[in-house]
CSV table of C-alpha atoms and ligand atoms in Angstrom, one decimal:
chain,number,residue,atom,x,y,z
A,17,MET,CA,20.8,-8.8,-5.5
A,18,ALA,CA,17.7,-11.3,-5.1
A,19,LEU,CA,15.1,-9.0,-7.2
A,20,ALA,CA,17.8,-7.8,-9.7
A,21,GLY,CA,16.3,-7.4,-13.4
A,22,VAL,CA,12.5,-7.0,-11.8
A,23,ARG,CA,11.0,-3.7,-12.8
A,24,VAL,CA,7.7,-2.5,-10.5
A,25,ILE,CA,5.3,0.4,-11.1
A,26,GLU,CA,4.5,1.9,-7.9
A,27,LEU,CA,1.3,3.9,-8.1
A,28,ALA,CA,1.8,6.5,-5.4
A,29,GLY,CA,0.1,5.8,-2.1
A,30,LEU,CA,-0.1,6.7,1.5
A,31,ALA,CA,2.1,4.3,3.8
A,32,PRO,CA,1.9,0.9,3.1
A,33,ALA,CA,2.2,0.5,-0.6
A,34,PRO,CA,5.3,2.7,-0.4
A,35,PHE,CA,6.6,0.5,2.0
A,36,CYS,CA,6.1,-2.6,0.0
A,37,GLY,CA,7.8,-0.7,-2.8
A,38,MET,CA,10.8,0.0,-0.5
A,39,ILE,CA,11.1,-3.7,0.1
A,40,LEU,CA,11.2,-4.5,-3.5
A,41,SER,CA,13.8,-1.7,-4.2
A,42,ASP,CA,16.1,-2.7,-1.2
A,43,PHE,CA,16.3,-6.2,-2.5
A,44,GLY,CA,17.1,-5.1,-6.2
A,45,ALA,CA,14.1,-4.4,-8.0
A,46,ARG,CA,13.7,-1.4,-10.2
A,47,VAL,CA,10.9,0.7,-8.5
A,48,ILE,CA,9.5,3.6,-10.4
A,49,ARG,CA,6.6,5.5,-8.4
A,50,VAL,CA,4.0,7.3,-10.4
A,51,ASP,CA,3.0,10.6,-8.8
A,52,ARG,CA,0.6,13.1,-9.4
A,53,THR,CA,1.2,16.3,-11.6
A,54,LYS,CA,0.9,19.7,-9.8
A,55,VAL,CA,2.2,18.6,-6.3
A,56,SER,CA,4.9,20.5,-4.4
A,57,MET,CA,6.6,17.6,-2.7
A,58,ALA,CA,6.1,13.8,-2.4
A,59,MET,CA,4.4,12.5,0.9
A,60,ASP,CA,6.5,8.9,0.5
A,61,SER,CA,9.2,8.7,3.4
A,62,GLN,CA,9.8,5.0,2.0
A,63,ALA,CA,11.3,6.1,-1.3
A,64,ARG,CA,14.6,4.8,-0.7
A,65,GLY,CA,16.2,3.7,-4.2
A,66,LYS,CA,12.9,4.3,-6.3
A,67,GLN,CA,12.6,6.7,-9.1
A,68,SER,CA,9.6,9.3,-9.8
A,69,VAL,CA,7.5,9.8,-12.7
A,70,ALA,CA,4.8,12.7,-12.6
A,71,LEU,CA,1.8,11.6,-14.6
A,72,ASN,CA,-1.8,12.8,-14.7
A,73,LEU,CA,-3.8,9.7,-14.8
A,74,LYS,CA,-6.9,12.0,-15.4
A,75,SER,CA,-6.1,12.4,-19.1
A,76,PRO,CA,-6.5,9.7,-21.4
A,77,GLN,CA,-2.8,10.1,-22.8
A,78,GLY,CA,-1.7,9.9,-19.1
A,79,VAL,CA,-3.4,6.6,-19.1
A,80,SER,CA,-1.7,5.4,-22.2
A,81,VAL,CA,2.0,6.3,-20.8
A,82,LEU,CA,0.9,4.1,-17.9
A,83,LYS,CA,-0.1,1.3,-20.1
A,84,LYS,CA,3.3,1.7,-21.9
A,85,LEU,CA,5.1,1.5,-18.6
A,86,CYS,CA,3.2,-1.6,-17.5
A,87,LEU,CA,3.6,-3.4,-21.0
A,88,GLN,CA,7.2,-3.5,-20.3
A,89,SER,CA,7.0,-4.1,-16.4
A,90,ASP,CA,6.9,-7.2,-14.3
A,91,VAL,CA,4.8,-5.8,-11.5
A,92,VAL,CA,2.4,-3.1,-10.8
A,93,LEU,CA,1.4,-2.0,-7.4
A,94,GLU,CA,-1.8,-0.1,-6.8
A,95,PRO,CA,-3.2,1.2,-3.2
A,96,TYR,CA,-6.4,2.7,-4.4
A,97,ARG,CA,-9.8,2.2,-3.3
A,98,LYS,CA,-11.8,-0.7,-5.1
A,99,GLY,CA,-12.8,0.3,-8.7
A,100,VAL,CA,-10.6,3.5,-9.1
A,101,MET,CA,-8.1,1.8,-11.5
A,102,GLU,CA,-11.2,0.2,-13.7
A,103,LYS,CA,-12.6,3.7,-13.8
A,104,LEU,CA,-9.4,5.1,-15.4
A,105,GLY,CA,-9.2,1.8,-17.7
A,106,LEU,CA,-6.5,0.6,-16.0
A,107,GLY,CA,-8.1,-2.5,-14.3
A,108,PRO,CA,-6.2,-5.8,-14.5
A,109,GLU,CA,-8.2,-7.4,-17.4
A,110,GLU,CA,-7.0,-4.3,-19.4
A,111,LEU,CA,-3.3,-4.6,-18.4
A,112,LEU,CA,-3.3,-8.1,-18.4
A,113,LYS,CA,-4.3,-8.7,-21.8
A,114,GLU,CA,-1.6,-6.4,-22.9
A,115,ASN,CA,0.8,-8.0,-20.6
A,116,PRO,CA,0.0,-11.5,-19.5
A,117,ARG,CA,3.3,-11.9,-17.5
A,118,LEU,CA,2.3,-8.7,-15.1
A,119,ILE,CA,1.5,-9.2,-11.7
A,120,TYR,CA,-0.9,-6.9,-10.5
A,121,ALA,CA,-1.1,-6.2,-7.0
A,122,ARG,CA,-3.8,-4.5,-5.3
A,123,LEU,CA,-3.0,-3.5,-1.7
A,124,THR,CA,-6.3,-2.1,0.1
A,125,GLY,CA,-7.8,-2.0,3.4
A,126,TYR,CA,-10.8,-4.4,2.8
A,127,GLY,CA,-10.1,-6.4,-0.4
A,128,GLN,CA,-11.5,-6.3,-3.6
A,129,SER,CA,-14.8,-7.9,-2.4
A,130,GLY,CA,-17.2,-7.7,0.4
A,131,SER,CA,-19.6,-5.0,1.7
A,132,TYR,CA,-16.7,-3.0,3.0
A,133,ALA,CA,-14.3,-2.9,0.1
A,134,LYS,CA,-15.4,0.6,-1.2
A,135,ALA,CA,-15.0,2.2,2.4
A,136,ALA,CA,-12.3,4.7,3.3
A,137,GLY,CA,-10.2,3.4,6.2
A,138,HIS,CA,-6.9,3.7,8.0
A,139,ASP,CA,-4.7,1.0,9.9
A,140,ILE,CA,-6.7,1.4,13.1
A,141,ASN,CA,-9.9,0.1,11.1
A,142,TYR,CA,-8.4,-2.5,9.5
A,143,LEU,CA,-6.8,-3.8,12.7
A,144,ALA,CA,-10.3,-3.5,14.3
A,145,MET,CA,-11.7,-5.7,11.8
A,146,SER,CA,-8.9,-8.3,12.0
A,147,GLY,CA,-10.0,-9.1,15.4
A,148,LEU,CA,-6.7,-8.0,16.8
A,149,LEU,CA,-7.2,-4.5,18.4
A,150,SER,CA,-10.1,-6.1,20.7
A,151,MET,CA,-7.0,-8.1,22.3
A,152,LEU,CA,-4.5,-4.8,22.5
A,153,GLY,CA,-4.5,-2.8,25.5
A,154,ARG,CA,-4.0,-2.6,29.3
A,155,SER,CA,-6.1,-3.9,31.8
A,156,SER,CA,-9.5,-2.0,32.2
A,157,GLU,CA,-8.4,0.5,29.6
A,158,LYS,CA,-9.9,0.9,26.0
A,159,PRO,CA,-8.1,-1.3,22.8
A,160,TYR,CA,-5.0,0.5,21.9
A,161,ALA,CA,-3.3,0.8,18.3
A,162,PRO,CA,0.0,0.0,18.5
A,163,LEU,CA,0.9,2.8,16.2
A,164,ASN,CA,0.3,1.8,12.5
A,165,LEU,CA,2.5,-1.1,12.7
A,166,VAL,CA,0.5,-4.0,12.2
A,167,ALA,CA,-2.3,-3.5,9.5
A,168,ASP,CA,-0.4,-1.1,7.5
A,169,PHE,CA,3.1,-2.3,7.6
A,170,ALA,CA,3.0,-5.8,8.5
A,171,GLY,CA,-0.3,-7.0,7.3
A,172,GLY,CA,-0.4,-4.5,4.6
A,173,GLY,CA,3.1,-3.5,2.7
A,174,LEU,CA,5.3,-6.8,4.0
A,175,MET,CA,2.3,-9.2,3.0
A,176,CYS,CA,1.9,-7.5,-0.3
A,177,ALA,CA,5.8,-7.5,-1.0
A,178,LEU,CA,5.5,-11.4,0.1
A,179,GLY,CA,2.4,-12.0,-2.2
A,180,ILE,CA,4.8,-10.3,-5.2
A,181,VAL,CA,7.6,-12.4,-4.7
A,182,LEU,CA,5.6,-15.7,-4.6
A,183,ALA,CA,3.5,-14.6,-7.5
A,184,LEU,CA,7.2,-13.7,-9.4
A,185,LEU,CA,8.4,-17.4,-7.8
A,186,GLU,CA,5.1,-19.1,-9.9
A,187,ARG,CA,5.7,-17.0,-13.0
A,188,SER,CA,9.3,-18.6,-13.3
A,189,LYS,CA,7.4,-21.7,-14.1
A,190,SER,CA,4.1,-20.6,-15.5
A,191,GLY,CA,5.2,-17.9,-17.5
A,192,ARG,CA,2.0,-16.0,-16.3
A,193,GLY,CA,1.1,-13.1,-14.2
A,194,GLN,CA,-1.7,-12.7,-11.7
A,195,ILE,CA,-3.7,-10.5,-9.7
A,196,ILE,CA,-2.8,-10.2,-5.9
A,197,ASP,CA,-5.7,-9.1,-3.7
A,198,ALA,CA,-4.0,-8.0,-0.4
A,199,SER,CA,-6.3,-6.6,2.0
A,200,MET,CA,-4.8,-5.3,5.2
A,201,VAL,CA,-7.8,-6.6,7.5
A,202,GLU,CA,-6.6,-10.1,6.3
A,203,GLY,CA,-3.2,-9.7,6.2
A,204,ALA,CA,-3.3,-8.3,9.9
A,205,ALA,CA,-5.2,-11.2,10.7
A,206,TYR,CA,-2.9,-13.7,9.1
A,207,VAL,CA,0.1,-12.0,11.2
A,208,GLY,CA,-2.2,-12.7,13.9
A,209,SER,CA,-2.6,-16.5,13.6
A,210,PHE,CA,-0.9,-17.4,16.6
A,211,MET,CA,-3.4,-15.5,19.0
A,212,TRP,CA,-6.2,-17.6,16.9
A,213,LYS,CA,-4.4,-21.2,17.3
A,214,SER,CA,-3.0,-20.2,20.7
A,215,ARG,CA,-6.8,-19.7,22.2
A,216,SER,CA,-7.2,-23.6,23.1
A,217,LEU,CA,-3.9,-23.3,25.1
A,218,GLY,CA,-5.6,-20.6,27.5
A,219,LEU,CA,-3.2,-18.1,26.7
A,220,TRP,CA,-6.1,-15.6,26.1
A,221,ASN,CA,-8.6,-16.5,28.4
A,222,ARG,CA,-8.7,-13.6,30.9
A,223,PRO,CA,-9.8,-10.2,30.1
A,224,ARG,CA,-7.4,-7.9,27.7
A,225,GLY,CA,-4.2,-6.6,29.5
A,226,GLU,CA,-4.4,-9.6,32.0
A,227,ASN,CA,-3.2,-12.6,30.1
A,228,MET,CA,0.7,-13.6,30.1
A,229,LEU,CA,1.6,-11.8,26.9
A,230,ASP,CA,-0.2,-8.8,26.9
A,231,SER,CA,1.2,-7.0,30.1
A,232,GLY,CA,-0.9,-9.1,32.5
A,233,ALA,CA,2.1,-10.9,33.9
A,234,PRO,CA,4.4,-9.1,36.0
A,235,PHE,CA,7.7,-11.0,34.0
A,236,TYR,CA,6.4,-9.8,30.6
A,237,ASP,CA,6.0,-6.1,31.1
A,238,THR,CA,8.2,-2.7,31.0
A,239,TYR,CA,9.2,-1.1,34.1
A,240,GLN,CA,10.6,2.4,34.8
A,241,THR,CA,13.9,3.0,35.9
A,242,SER,CA,15.3,5.5,38.3
A,243,ASP,CA,16.5,8.0,35.4
A,244,GLY,CA,12.9,8.0,33.8
A,245,LYS,CA,13.8,5.4,31.3
A,246,HIS,CA,12.4,1.8,30.9
A,247,VAL,CA,13.5,-1.6,30.5
A,248,ALA,CA,11.5,-4.6,29.0
A,249,VAL,CA,11.3,-7.8,30.7
A,250,GLY,CA,10.5,-11.3,29.0
A,251,ALA,CA,11.2,-13.6,31.4
A,252,ILE,CA,8.8,-16.2,30.7
A,253,GLU,CA,10.3,-19.7,31.0
A,254,PRO,CA,11.3,-20.6,34.7
A,255,GLN,CA,14.9,-20.9,34.4
A,256,PHE,CA,14.9,-17.3,33.0
A,257,TYR,CA,12.8,-16.1,35.4
A,258,ASP,CA,15.2,-17.6,38.0
A,259,GLN,CA,17.8,-15.2,36.6
A,260,LEU,CA,15.6,-12.2,36.4
A,261,ILE,CA,14.8,-12.7,40.3
A,262,ARG,CA,18.5,-13.2,41.1
A,263,GLY,CA,19.6,-10.2,39.2
A,264,LEU,CA,16.9,-8.2,41.1
A,265,GLY,CA,18.6,-9.2,44.2
A,266,LEU,CA,15.2,-10.8,45.5
A,267,ASP,CA,14.9,-13.7,47.3
A,268,ALA,CA,12.5,-16.6,45.2
A,269,ALA,CA,12.0,-18.3,48.8
A,270,SER,CA,10.0,-15.0,49.7
A,271,LEU,CA,7.9,-14.3,46.4
A,272,PRO,CA,4.6,-16.1,45.7
A,273,PRO,CA,4.7,-18.6,42.4
A,274,GLN,CA,5.9,-17.2,39.1
A,275,MET,CA,2.4,-18.8,37.8
A,276,SER,CA,0.1,-18.0,40.3
A,277,ILE,CA,-2.0,-15.2,38.7
A,278,SER,CA,-3.8,-14.1,41.8
A,279,ASP,CA,-0.4,-13.0,43.0
A,280,TRP,CA,0.5,-11.1,39.6
A,281,PRO,CA,-0.3,-7.5,41.2
A,282,GLU,CA,1.7,-8.0,44.0
A,283,LEU,CA,4.5,-9.3,42.5
A,284,ARG,CA,4.1,-6.6,39.7
A,285,GLN,CA,4.4,-3.9,42.6
A,286,THR,CA,7.6,-5.6,43.7
A,287,PHE,CA,9.2,-5.6,40.3
A,288,HIS,CA,8.5,-1.8,40.1
A,289,LEU,CA,9.8,-1.0,43.3
A,290,VAL,CA,12.9,-2.8,42.6
A,291,PHE,CA,13.1,-1.6,38.9
A,292,ALA,CA,13.0,2.0,39.9
A,293,GLN,CA,16.1,2.0,42.4
A,294,LYS,CA,18.4,1.7,39.8
A,295,THR,CA,19.0,3.6,36.3
A,296,GLN,CA,18.8,1.9,32.9
A,297,ALA,CA,22.1,1.8,32.3
A,298,GLU,CA,22.7,0.0,35.9
A,299,TRP,CA,20.2,-2.8,35.1
A,300,SER,CA,21.9,-3.4,31.7
A,301,ARG,CA,25.2,-3.9,33.2
A,302,ILE,CA,23.3,-6.2,35.6
A,303,PHE,CA,21.4,-8.4,33.1
A,304,ASP,CA,23.7,-8.0,30.0
A,305,GLY,CA,25.3,-11.5,29.3
A,306,THR,CA,22.8,-13.3,31.3
A,307,ASP,CA,19.4,-15.1,30.1
A,308,ALA,CA,17.2,-12.9,32.2
A,309,CYS,CA,15.4,-11.6,29.0
A,310,VAL,CA,15.9,-7.9,30.2
A,311,THR,CA,16.7,-5.1,27.5
A,312,PRO,CA,17.0,-1.3,27.9
A,313,VAL,CA,14.0,0.5,26.0
A,314,LEU,CA,15.7,2.2,23.3
A,315,PRO,CA,14.3,5.5,21.8
A,316,LEU,CA,14.7,5.5,17.8
A,317,ASP,CA,17.8,7.5,18.1
A,318,GLU,CA,19.5,5.4,20.3
A,319,ALA,CA,18.8,1.8,18.9
A,320,GLY,CA,21.5,2.2,16.3
A,321,SER,CA,24.4,3.2,18.7
A,322,HIS,CA,23.3,0.1,20.9
A,323,PRO,CA,26.9,-1.9,20.9
A,324,HIS,CA,24.6,-5.1,19.7
A,325,ASN,CA,23.1,-3.4,16.8
A,326,ARG,CA,26.2,-1.4,15.8
A,327,GLU,CA,28.0,-4.6,15.8
A,328,ARG,CA,25.7,-6.2,13.2
A,329,GLY,CA,25.3,-2.9,11.2
A,330,SER,CA,21.4,-3.3,12.1
A,331,PHE,CA,20.8,0.6,11.0
A,332,LEU,CA,22.3,2.7,8.2
A,333,LYS,CA,23.0,6.2,7.4
A,334,ASP,CA,22.3,7.6,4.2
A,335,ALA,CA,23.5,10.4,2.2
A,336,GLN,CA,21.3,13.1,4.1
A,337,GLY,CA,22.9,11.6,7.5
A,338,GLU,CA,19.2,10.2,8.1
A,339,ILE,CA,19.5,6.8,10.3
A,340,SER,CA,16.8,4.0,9.4
A,341,PRO,CA,16.9,0.4,9.7
A,342,ARG,CA,18.9,-1.6,7.1
A,343,PRO,CA,16.6,-4.3,5.1
A,344,ALA,CA,15.8,-7.6,6.6
A,345,PRO,CA,16.4,-10.5,6.6
A,346,VAL,CA,20.1,-10.5,5.7
A,347,LEU,CA,20.6,-13.1,2.6
A,348,SER,CA,24.2,-14.6,2.7
A,349,ARG,CA,24.5,-14.6,-1.0
A,350,THR,CA,22.6,-11.8,-2.4
A,351,PRO,CA,22.0,-9.6,0.5
A,352,ALA,CA,19.9,-5.8,0.2
A,353,GLN,CA,22.3,-3.2,-1.1
A,354,PRO,CA,19.8,0.0,-0.4
A,355,CYS,CA,20.5,2.9,-1.8
A,356,LEU,CA,22.1,5.6,0.3
A,357,PHE,CA,21.5,8.4,-2.3
A,358,ARG,CA,18.5,11.1,-1.4
A,359,ASP,CA,14.9,10.1,-2.0
A,360,PRO,CA,13.8,11.4,-5.7
A,361,VAL,CA,11.8,14.7,-6.4
A,362,VAL,CA,8.6,14.0,-7.7
A,363,GLY,CA,9.0,13.8,-11.6
A,364,GLU,CA,12.8,13.9,-11.5
A,365,ASN,CA,12.9,10.8,-13.5
A,366,THR,CA,9.9,11.5,-15.8
A,367,ARG,CA,12.0,12.3,-18.9
A,368,SER,CA,14.9,9.7,-18.5
A,369,VAL,CA,12.4,6.7,-17.9
A,370,MET,CA,10.1,7.6,-20.7
A,371,GLU,CA,13.1,7.7,-23.0
A,372,GLU,CA,14.0,4.3,-21.5
A,373,TYR,CA,10.7,3.0,-22.1
A,374,GLY,CA,10.4,3.9,-25.5
A,375,PHE,CA,9.0,7.0,-25.8
A,376,ASP,CA,10.0,9.0,-28.9
A,377,PRO,CA,11.7,12.9,-27.6
A,378,ALA,CA,9.4,14.9,-29.5
A,379,HIS,CA,6.6,12.9,-27.8
A,380,ILE,CA,7.7,13.6,-24.2
A,381,GLU,CA,7.8,17.1,-25.2
A,382,GLN,CA,4.0,17.2,-26.3
A,383,LEU,CA,3.4,15.4,-23.2
A,384,LEU,CA,5.0,17.9,-21.1
A,385,SER,CA,3.7,20.7,-22.7
A,386,ALA,CA,0.2,19.5,-22.6
A,387,GLY,CA,1.0,18.8,-18.8
A,388,VAL,CA,0.1,14.9,-18.7
A,389,VAL,CA,3.8,14.5,-17.5
A,390,GLU,CA,6.0,16.6,-15.6
A,391,CYS,CA,9.8,16.7,-15.2
A,392,ASN,CA,11.2,18.3,-12.5
A,393,GLU,CA,14.8,17.7,-13.4
A,394,THR,CA,16.1,21.3,-12.1
A,395,LYS,CA,14.3,20.9,-8.9
A,396,ALA,CA,15.9,18.1,-8.1
A,397,ARG,CA,19.4,19.6,-8.8
A,398,LEU,CA,18.7,22.5,-6.2
B,411,LIG,C1,-2.5,5.8,9.2
B,411,LIG,C2,-2.0,5.7,7.8
B,411,LIG,C3,-2.0,6.8,7.0
B,411,LIG,C4,-1.2,7.8,7.5
B,411,LIG,C5,-0.7,8.8,6.3
B,411,LIG,C6,-0.3,10.1,6.6
B,411,LIG,C7,1.2,10.3,6.7
B,411,LIG,C8,-1.0,11.3,6.1
B,411,LIG,C9,-2.6,11.2,6.0
B,411,LIG,C10,-3.0,12.7,5.8
B,411,LIG,C11,-1.6,13.2,5.1
B,411,LIG,C12,-1.6,14.6,5.5
B,411,LIG,C13,-2.7,15.7,4.9
B,411,LIG,O1,-2.8,15.0,3.5
B,411,LIG,C14,-2.8,17.4,4.8
B,411,LIG,C15,-1.5,17.6,4.3
B,411,LIG,C16,-0.9,17.5,2.8
B,411,LIG,C17,0.4,18.2,2.8
B,411,LIG,O2,0.7,18.2,1.4
B,411,LIG,C18,1.1,17.5,3.4
B,411,LIG,C19,1.2,17.5,4.8
B,411,LIG,C20,-0.5,17.0,5.4
B,411,LIG,C21,-0.4,17.3,6.9
B,411,LIG,C22,-0.3,15.6,5.2
B,411,LIG,C23,0.8,14.8,6.0
B,411,LIG,C24,0.8,13.2,5.7
B,411,LIG,O3,1.0,12.7,4.4
B,411,LIG,C25,-0.8,12.6,6.4
B,411,LIG,C26,-0.7,13.0,7.6
B,411,LIG,C27,-2.8,4.7,6.8
B,411,LIG,O4,-3.5,4.1,7.3
B,411,LIG,S1,-2.5,4.4,5.4
B,411,LIG,C28,-3.7,3.4,4.7
B,411,LIG,C29,-5.0,3.9,3.9
B,411,LIG,N1,-5.7,2.9,3.4
B,411,LIG,C30,-5.5,2.6,2.1
B,411,LIG,O5,-4.7,2.8,1.5
B,411,LIG,C31,-6.1,1.4,1.8
B,411,LIG,C32,-6.6,1.4,0.1
B,411,LIG,N2,-7.0,2.8,-0.3
B,411,LIG,C33,-8.0,3.6,0.1
B,411,LIG,O6,-8.8,2.9,0.5
B,411,LIG,C34,-8.1,4.9,-0.6
B,411,LIG,O7,-7.2,5.3,-1.3
B,411,LIG,C35,-7.8,5.9,1.0
B,411,LIG,C36,-6.7,5.8,1.7
B,411,LIG,C37,-8.9,6.0,1.7
B,411,LIG,C38,-7.8,7.4,0.2
B,411,LIG,O8,-9.3,7.4,-0.4
B,411,LIG,P1,-9.4,8.8,-1.4
B,411,LIG,O9,-11.0,8.7,-1.6
B,411,LIG,O10,-8.7,10.0,-1.1
B,411,LIG,O11,-8.4,8.1,-2.7
B,411,LIG,P2,-9.1,6.9,-3.5
B,411,LIG,O12,-10.4,6.7,-3.6
B,411,LIG,O13,-8.4,5.8,-3.6
B,411,LIG,O14,-8.9,7.4,-5.2
B,411,LIG,C39,-7.6,7.9,-5.7
B,411,LIG,C40,-8.0,9.2,-6.4
B,411,LIG,O15,-6.9,9.5,-6.9
B,411,LIG,C41,-6.7,9.7,-8.6
B,411,LIG,N3,-5.2,9.7,-8.8
B,411,LIG,C42,-4.4,8.6,-8.3
B,411,LIG,N4,-3.3,8.6,-8.9
B,411,LIG,C43,-3.3,9.9,-9.9
B,411,LIG,C44,-2.5,10.6,-10.6
B,411,LIG,N5,-1.4,10.3,-11.2
B,411,LIG,N6,-2.9,11.7,-11.3
B,411,LIG,C45,-4.3,11.9,-11.1
B,411,LIG,N7,-5.3,11.0,-10.4
B,411,LIG,C46,-4.7,10.1,-9.8
B,411,LIG,C47,-7.4,8.5,-8.7
B,411,LIG,O16,-7.9,8.5,-10.0
B,411,LIG,C48,-8.6,8.7,-8.0
B,411,LIG,O17,-9.5,9.9,-8.1
B,411,LIG,P3,-11.1,9.4,-8.2
B,411,LIG,O18,-11.4,9.8,-6.3
B,411,LIG,O19,-11.7,10.7,-9.0
B,411,LIG,O20,-11.5,8.1,-8.4
């Protein structure tokens, strides 16, 4: 796999850093998640392929253990508020001095500088600060955050993984590590570059929800079908729009022109009435195999069984029978081989990882009895 041999220490976080760690793990990195001690269960729902070491970083001995892990690793990924790592004596200056090849990835909302750097926040705040949230939502309604997809995952976890891969690539030439300052505000904004850079095309001149790609246009929207399900329509280009009109059984000559914005409300009402006459499956039978750009809106539990996705193996089933997306993209020679085994219990791998990183057994026992580290091998076997 592409990242085979890369060792990552991931400090347990909420959502973006776990996703970043899972991407690295899916593509072959060895990811060791450092959990707090005295927690009953991991909140990491993206722990695929990871190992868990439970370590109390509030103790000086715990800090020494982490330093030793980082000394023999390629990447450390930290998701805390600015200054937390420095307060623990685990800041980048400290760790890079000991291991100049270390890639020190800092995944935060607002980045390591600026007046918000130390403020708490979540996806919705970062998305708001990126400028993008102002563009999301239906006409005459307030801005609407599309789950926590954009800042946490696209602009956060994924962008940070890109930074890590870039830094690894650069290190193969220079031999040197570096610090990655991954701000979710900036990551989200960057993902949204098209919105900034396409403003000159007039794509976003109208109020929110009234432009071509923000549900303003009737040919770029969702419609309810007679069985209460939905279809998505993305028939932008005239040749595809023609096929949409044909599939709907409408007469193009009796409709206003596609790009007549003032007629969009009337056209939307026509589409709405027609789509409501057949079930989602009936519309799929009509539109599958055409270029009308009409697809069913699939719920998560149906996405994996859709023929197209099934043919490509786009979703996988793990040992617990849980279905989730397979890693993307697909590399032809060195594709990801995601682990299908269950997620680790907190502290399940403490002892084995410490042994592997050169701690002698007596020292491990001493740290265990002092509560600096925790080992939950038995819990894992239950
Ligand atoms: C929208 C998403 C968030 C979705 C997450 C949800 C899935 C979960 C959010 C709340 C959870 C529920 C809740 O916890 C209650 C229940 C708990 C129960 O156990 C389970 C069920 C729950 C219902 C639970 C269920 C789910 O988990 C939730 C619903 C996001 O947007 S995520 C993005 C968030 N932003 C960032 O990541 C940006 C960077 N980080 C930050 O800005 C801050 O970390 C953040 C997120 C604002 C949190 O701030 P906080 O003050 O809590 O922490 P920090 O200032 O960063 O400091 C960390 C402290 O922890 C110490 N520490 C770290 N590791 C260790 C260790 N191994 N040992 C000892 N101590 C450790 C560290 O030293 C810091 O200590 P100090 O404060 O003393 O410096």
